Amino acid sequence: MKKSKCYLFLGRDLEVDEGGTWLAFSPLRKKMGVLLNLPSPKKPDAKSRGKIVADFVKNDKPIKTYVEQMKSYAHNCNEFVFVSIEFKNSLPLISTYNNANDQLVTHRDPFMGFSNNLPEKPLKKVEAGRNKLQQIVSTFNKVCTQDELIDRLIDLLKWEESHLPDHQLETRQPNLYKELSSVFVRVPQGRYGTRGLSLLLQLTHTIVLVTKSGHMNVIEMTLVSPIDPENPKWTKTEYQFDMQMK
């Protein structure tokens, strides 16, 4: 387990060279950002979506101000959903912005689920995952049960049960909807064209636990290379941060 002194923890986007990321934390600024791509036609000369996450956690601007100032940039990116969390009060502020319909929404529900679709139109697997998340967190909600909580959350992230029928998913992905209907996606090699193994499995799972006092525990589960799709091996890494909570 690593106790990090850095103010920023990033899961880098390795496909671009603009300092972008799909997942970022700033204990100093008490922020977290996640970016989810939306399936849509690619834009020519599209800007890096990962830059939006990195820039958000590097500054002190609240999400509403940040979105207003970055909209013109976002409109030049391929479609995405940006999930932001601000830990500045007793309850975190969770918001989503997407450049498909240019909407910024604040979410009040204590249990939320997001995926590669518009937040107001959740896939069936998102609804099922949110319900299971609520069951897990309601059962293992004490510090003394943290290890069990992490184990159950990892099981949730590796959940391979299909959640069908899902008309939205079937319409959007008529050739792959069965494989994409589970929380953990396992796509046979070759079904995604030439990218092969890189899209065969989700390579990393990340769990973030935050206490009322501001202690943040980040757990990463990463597939070990070379990857055997039928018998995947995982390695676990943990990072800890402390935020100054009001």
One Martini backbone bead per residue (centre of mass of N, CA, C, O) as a GRO file, in nm:
protein
  246
    1MET     BB    1   0.096   0.036   0.023
    2LYS     BB    2   0.048   0.379  -0.076
    3LYS     BB    3   0.163   0.695   0.040
    4SER     BB    4   0.070   0.984  -0.100
    5LYS     BB    5   0.209   1.324  -0.175
    6CYS     BB    6   0.043   1.383  -0.402
    7TYR     BB    7  -0.208   1.588  -0.561
    8LEU     BB    8  -0.196   1.379  -0.810
    9PHE     BB    9  -0.402   1.125  -0.973
   10LEU     BB   10  -0.339   0.921  -1.267
   11GLY     BB   11  -0.504   0.784  -1.558
   12ARG     BB   12  -0.362   0.741  -1.841
   13ASP     BB   13  -0.373   0.841  -2.179
   14LEU     BB   14  -0.193   0.652  -2.421
   15GLU     BB   15  -0.318   0.760  -2.712
   16VAL     BB   16  -0.203   1.034  -2.617
   17ASP     BB   17   0.006   1.363  -2.617
   18GLU     BB   18  -0.167   1.576  -2.382
   19GLY     BB   19  -0.202   1.494  -2.072
   20GLY     BB   20  -0.422   1.290  -2.051
   21THR     BB   21  -0.733   1.150  -1.901
   22TRP     BB   22  -0.986   0.928  -1.751
   23LEU     BB   23  -0.849   0.963  -1.453
   24ALA     BB   24  -0.883   1.184  -1.159
   25PHE     BB   25  -0.701   1.329  -0.874
   26SER     BB   26  -0.744   1.586  -0.596
   27PRO     BB   27  -0.678   1.632  -0.272
   28LEU     BB   28  -0.623   1.938  -0.265
   29ARG     BB   29  -0.909   2.005  -0.438
   30LYS     BB   30  -1.131   1.793  -0.405
   31LYS     BB   31  -1.116   1.599  -0.677
   32MET     BB   32  -1.300   1.426  -0.948
   33GLY     BB   33  -1.246   1.251  -1.270
   34VAL     BB   34  -1.451   1.119  -1.545
   35LEU     BB   35  -1.427   0.954  -1.871
   36LEU     BB   36  -1.681   0.885  -2.123
   37ASN     BB   37  -1.751   0.739  -2.405
   38LEU     BB   38  -1.943   0.799  -2.701
   39PRO     BB   39  -2.102   0.652  -2.941
   40SER     BB   40  -1.973   0.789  -3.251
   41PRO     BB   41  -1.886   0.978  -3.485
   42LYS     BB   42  -1.596   1.085  -3.599
   43LYS     BB   43  -1.391   1.358  -3.578
   44PRO     BB   44  -1.210   1.567  -3.741
   45ASP     BB   45  -0.963   1.673  -3.550
   46ALA     BB   46  -0.991   1.589  -3.267
   47LYS     BB   47  -0.986   1.648  -2.948
   48SER     BB   48  -0.885   1.589  -2.633
   49ARG     BB   49  -1.066   1.450  -2.373
   50GLY     BB   50  -0.854   1.404  -2.138
   51LYS     BB   51  -0.798   1.710  -2.076
   52ILE     BB   52  -1.055   1.769  -1.909
   53VAL     BB   53  -0.976   1.615  -1.654
   54ALA     BB   54  -0.700   1.736  -1.586
   55ASP     BB   55  -0.792   2.037  -1.570
   56PHE     BB   56  -1.000   2.012  -1.343
   57VAL     BB   57  -0.792   1.912  -1.105
   58LYS     BB   58  -0.586   2.173  -1.146
   59ASN     BB   59  -0.828   2.346  -1.040
   60ASP     BB   60  -1.068   2.565  -0.850
   61LYS     BB   61  -1.306   2.525  -1.022
   62PRO     BB   62  -1.614   2.485  -1.051
   63ILE     BB   63  -1.805   2.304  -1.259
   64LYS     BB   64  -1.974   2.529  -1.387
   65THR     BB   65  -1.736   2.709  -1.471
   66TYR     BB   66  -1.572   2.501  -1.628
   67VAL     BB   67  -1.780   2.431  -1.846
   68GLU     BB   68  -1.820   2.714  -1.966
   69GLN     BB   69  -1.504   2.739  -2.050
   70MET     BB   70  -1.494   2.438  -2.220
   71LYS     BB   71  -1.709   2.411  -2.449
   72SER     BB   72  -1.558   2.486  -2.710
   73TYR     BB   73  -1.369   2.244  -2.684
   74ALA     BB   74  -1.580   2.010  -2.657
   75HIS     BB   75  -1.706   2.051  -2.951
   76ASN     BB   76  -1.412   1.924  -3.069
   77CYS     BB   77  -1.502   1.654  -2.959
   78ASN     BB   78  -1.572   1.366  -2.898
   79GLU     BB   79  -1.804   1.201  -2.751
   80PHE     BB   80  -1.912   1.258  -2.399
   81VAL     BB   81  -1.878   1.180  -2.044
   82PHE     BB   82  -1.856   1.390  -1.755
   83VAL     BB   83  -1.742   1.308  -1.429
   84SER     BB   84  -1.797   1.484  -1.122
   85ILE     BB   85  -1.621   1.537  -0.800
   86GLU     BB   86  -1.696   1.719  -0.494
   87PHE     BB   87  -1.532   1.746  -0.155
   88LYS     BB   88  -1.646   2.027   0.015
   89ASN     BB   89  -1.856   1.865   0.175
   90SER     BB   90  -2.037   1.631   0.339
   91LEU     BB   91  -2.144   1.615   0.043
   92PRO     BB   92  -2.101   1.517  -0.256
   93LEU     BB   93  -2.060   1.653  -0.583
   94ILE     BB   94  -2.250   1.529  -0.859
   95SER     BB   95  -2.160   1.547  -1.207
   96THR     BB   96  -2.274   1.598  -1.554
   97TYR     BB   97  -2.120   1.613  -1.884
   98ASN     BB   98  -2.231   1.660  -2.228
   99ASN     BB   99  -2.162   1.710  -2.588
  100ALA     BB  100  -2.429   1.611  -2.725
  101ASN     BB  101  -2.643   1.820  -2.539
  102ASP     BB  102  -2.510   2.025  -2.336
  103GLN     BB  103  -2.525   1.893  -2.033
  104LEU     BB  104  -2.568   1.994  -1.690
  105VAL     BB  105  -2.576   1.766  -1.405
  106THR     BB  106  -2.714   1.718  -1.089
  107HIS     BB  107  -2.672   1.459  -0.840
  108ARG     BB  108  -2.866   1.324  -0.550
  109ASP     BB  109  -2.820   1.043  -0.555
  110PRO     BB  110  -2.638   0.810  -0.361
  111PHE     BB  111  -2.686   0.617  -0.621
  112MET     BB  112  -2.473   0.567  -0.901
  113GLY     BB  113  -2.469   0.528  -1.273
  114PHE     BB  114  -2.221   0.488  -1.537
  115SER     BB  115  -2.169   0.509  -1.896
  116ASN     BB  116  -2.179   0.466  -2.258
  117ASN     BB  117  -2.413   0.692  -2.188
  118LEU     BB  118  -2.668   0.865  -2.117
  119PRO     BB  119  -2.772   0.931  -1.799
  120GLU     BB  120  -3.094   0.942  -1.879
  121LYS     BB  121  -3.009   0.648  -2.043
  122PRO     BB  122  -2.979   0.373  -1.904
  123LEU     BB  123  -2.862   0.084  -1.890
  124LYS     BB  124  -2.937  -0.218  -1.761
  125LYS     BB  125  -2.654  -0.263  -1.625
  126VAL     BB  126  -2.662  -0.001  -1.462
  127GLU     BB  127  -2.910  -0.060  -1.290
  128ALA     BB  128  -2.802  -0.326  -1.170
  129GLY     BB  129  -2.538  -0.209  -1.051
  130ARG     BB  130  -2.669  -0.001  -0.863
  131ASN     BB  131  -2.828  -0.203  -0.690
  132LYS     BB  132  -2.580  -0.366  -0.597
  133LEU     BB  133  -2.428  -0.133  -0.468
  134GLN     BB  134  -2.637  -0.074  -0.250
  135GLN     BB  135  -2.621  -0.349  -0.111
  136ILE     BB  136  -2.321  -0.344  -0.039
  137VAL     BB  137  -2.302  -0.069   0.118
  138SER     BB  138  -2.530  -0.140   0.328
  139THR     BB  139  -2.365  -0.386   0.451
  140PHE     BB  140  -2.057  -0.246   0.411
  141ASN     BB  141  -2.041   0.041   0.642
  142LYS     BB  142  -1.769  -0.028   0.789
  143VAL     BB  143  -1.444  -0.019   0.871
  144CYS     BB  144  -1.433  -0.333   0.952
  145THR     BB  145  -1.556  -0.397   0.633
  146GLN     BB  146  -1.362  -0.307   0.401
  147ASP     BB  147  -1.253  -0.568   0.275
  148GLU     BB  148  -1.533  -0.674   0.192
  149LEU     BB  149  -1.613  -0.435   0.019
  150ILE     BB  150  -1.389  -0.464  -0.191
  151ASP     BB  151  -1.456  -0.751  -0.282
  152ARG     BB  152  -1.749  -0.685  -0.380
  153LEU     BB  153  -1.668  -0.465  -0.585
  154ILE     BB  154  -1.496  -0.646  -0.761
  155ASP     BB  155  -1.722  -0.838  -0.834
  156LEU     BB  156  -1.891  -0.624  -0.979
  157LEU     BB  157  -1.672  -0.552  -1.200
  158LYS     BB  158  -1.679  -0.884  -1.282
  159TRP     BB  159  -1.960  -0.892  -1.395
  160GLU     BB  160  -2.111  -1.133  -1.647
  161GLU     BB  161  -2.397  -1.069  -1.654
  162SER     BB  162  -2.667  -1.042  -1.842
  163HIS     BB  163  -2.877  -0.743  -1.956
  164LEU     BB  164  -3.167  -0.867  -2.079
  165PRO     BB  165  -3.332  -0.663  -2.242
  166ASP     BB  166  -3.182  -0.389  -2.464
  167HIS     BB  167  -3.277  -0.169  -2.688
  168GLN     BB  168  -3.053   0.040  -2.691
  169LEU     BB  169  -2.814  -0.160  -2.736
  170GLU     BB  170  -2.924  -0.309  -2.987
  171THR     BB  171  -2.932  -0.054  -3.167
  172ARG     BB  172  -2.628   0.038  -3.131
  173GLN     BB  173  -2.524  -0.294  -3.102
  174PRO     BB  174  -2.616  -0.548  -3.302
  175ASN     BB  175  -2.331  -0.732  -3.285
  176LEU     BB  176  -2.259  -0.670  -2.941
  177TYR     BB  177  -2.481  -0.667  -2.712
  178LYS     BB  178  -2.420  -0.921  -2.548
  179GLU     BB  179  -2.126  -0.848  -2.459
  180LEU     BB  180  -2.228  -0.544  -2.349
  181SER     BB  181  -2.448  -0.641  -2.110
  182SER     BB  182  -2.215  -0.631  -1.910
  183VAL     BB  183  -2.008  -0.507  -1.682
  184PHE     BB  184  -1.816  -0.720  -1.785
  185VAL     BB  185  -1.616  -0.717  -2.073
  186ARG     BB  186  -1.622  -0.988  -2.326
  187VAL     BB  187  -1.442  -0.993  -2.629
  188PRO     BB  188  -1.380  -1.154  -2.891
  189GLN     BB  189  -1.144  -1.201  -3.095
  190GLY     BB  190  -1.214  -0.982  -3.382
  191ARG     BB  191  -1.490  -0.820  -3.320
  192TYR     BB  192  -1.295  -0.537  -3.327
  193GLY     BB  193  -1.106  -0.621  -3.537
  194THR     BB  194  -0.760  -0.518  -3.504
  195ARG     BB  195  -0.736  -0.475  -3.180
  196GLY     BB  196  -0.819  -0.710  -3.011
  197LEU     BB  197  -0.700  -0.745  -2.694
  198SER     BB  198  -0.752  -0.444  -2.604
  199LEU     BB  199  -1.086  -0.535  -2.624
  200LEU     BB  200  -1.132  -0.803  -2.461
  201LEU     BB  201  -1.068  -0.641  -2.191
  202GLN     BB  202  -1.070  -0.499  -1.890
  203LEU     BB  203  -0.765  -0.385  -1.758
  204THR     BB  204  -0.902  -0.180  -1.537
  205HIS     BB  205  -0.976  -0.131  -1.192
  206THR     BB  206  -1.148   0.123  -0.985
  207ILE     BB  207  -1.136   0.214  -0.636
  208VAL     BB  208  -1.310   0.462  -0.427
  209LEU     BB  209  -1.247   0.564  -0.091
  210VAL     BB  210  -1.436   0.785   0.138
  211THR     BB  211  -1.423   0.954   0.419
  212LYS     BB  212  -1.539   1.195   0.633
  213SER     BB  213  -1.229   1.290   0.693
  214GLY     BB  214  -1.073   1.242   0.389
  215HIS     BB  215  -0.997   0.954   0.332
  216MET     BB  216  -0.818   0.805   0.056
  217ASN     BB  217  -0.884   0.499  -0.128
  218VAL     BB  218  -0.695   0.340  -0.390
  219ILE     BB  219  -0.798   0.074  -0.611
  220GLU     BB  220  -0.607  -0.140  -0.831
  221MET     BB  221  -0.698  -0.353  -1.106
  222THR     BB  222  -0.463  -0.546  -1.304
  223LEU     BB  223  -0.370  -0.690  -1.578
  224VAL     BB  224  -0.157  -0.945  -1.662
  225SER     BB  225   0.122  -0.981  -1.850
  226PRO     BB  226   0.015  -1.190  -2.038
  227ILE     BB  227  -0.306  -1.231  -2.167
  228ASP     BB  228  -0.558  -1.459  -2.051
  229PRO     BB  229  -0.888  -1.468  -2.122
  230GLU     BB  230  -0.953  -1.752  -1.966
  231ASN     BB  231  -0.703  -1.669  -1.736
  232PRO     BB  232  -0.695  -1.414  -1.555
  233LYS     BB  233  -0.457  -1.189  -1.411
  234TRP     BB  234  -0.417  -1.006  -1.102
  235THR     BB  235  -0.327  -0.679  -0.977
  236LYS     BB  236  -0.272  -0.496  -0.668
  237THR     BB  237  -0.319  -0.141  -0.595
  238GLU     BB  238  -0.242   0.108  -0.340
  239TYR     BB  239  -0.374   0.431  -0.240
  240GLN     BB  240  -0.312   0.731  -0.033
  241PHE     BB  241  -0.517   1.001   0.099
  242ASP     BB  242  -0.554   1.348   0.224
  243MET     BB  243  -0.822   1.555   0.312
  244GLN     BB  244  -0.939   1.879   0.378
  245MET     BB  245  -1.208   1.899   0.574
  246LYS     BB  246  -1.486   2.099   0.684
   0.00000   0.00000   0.00000
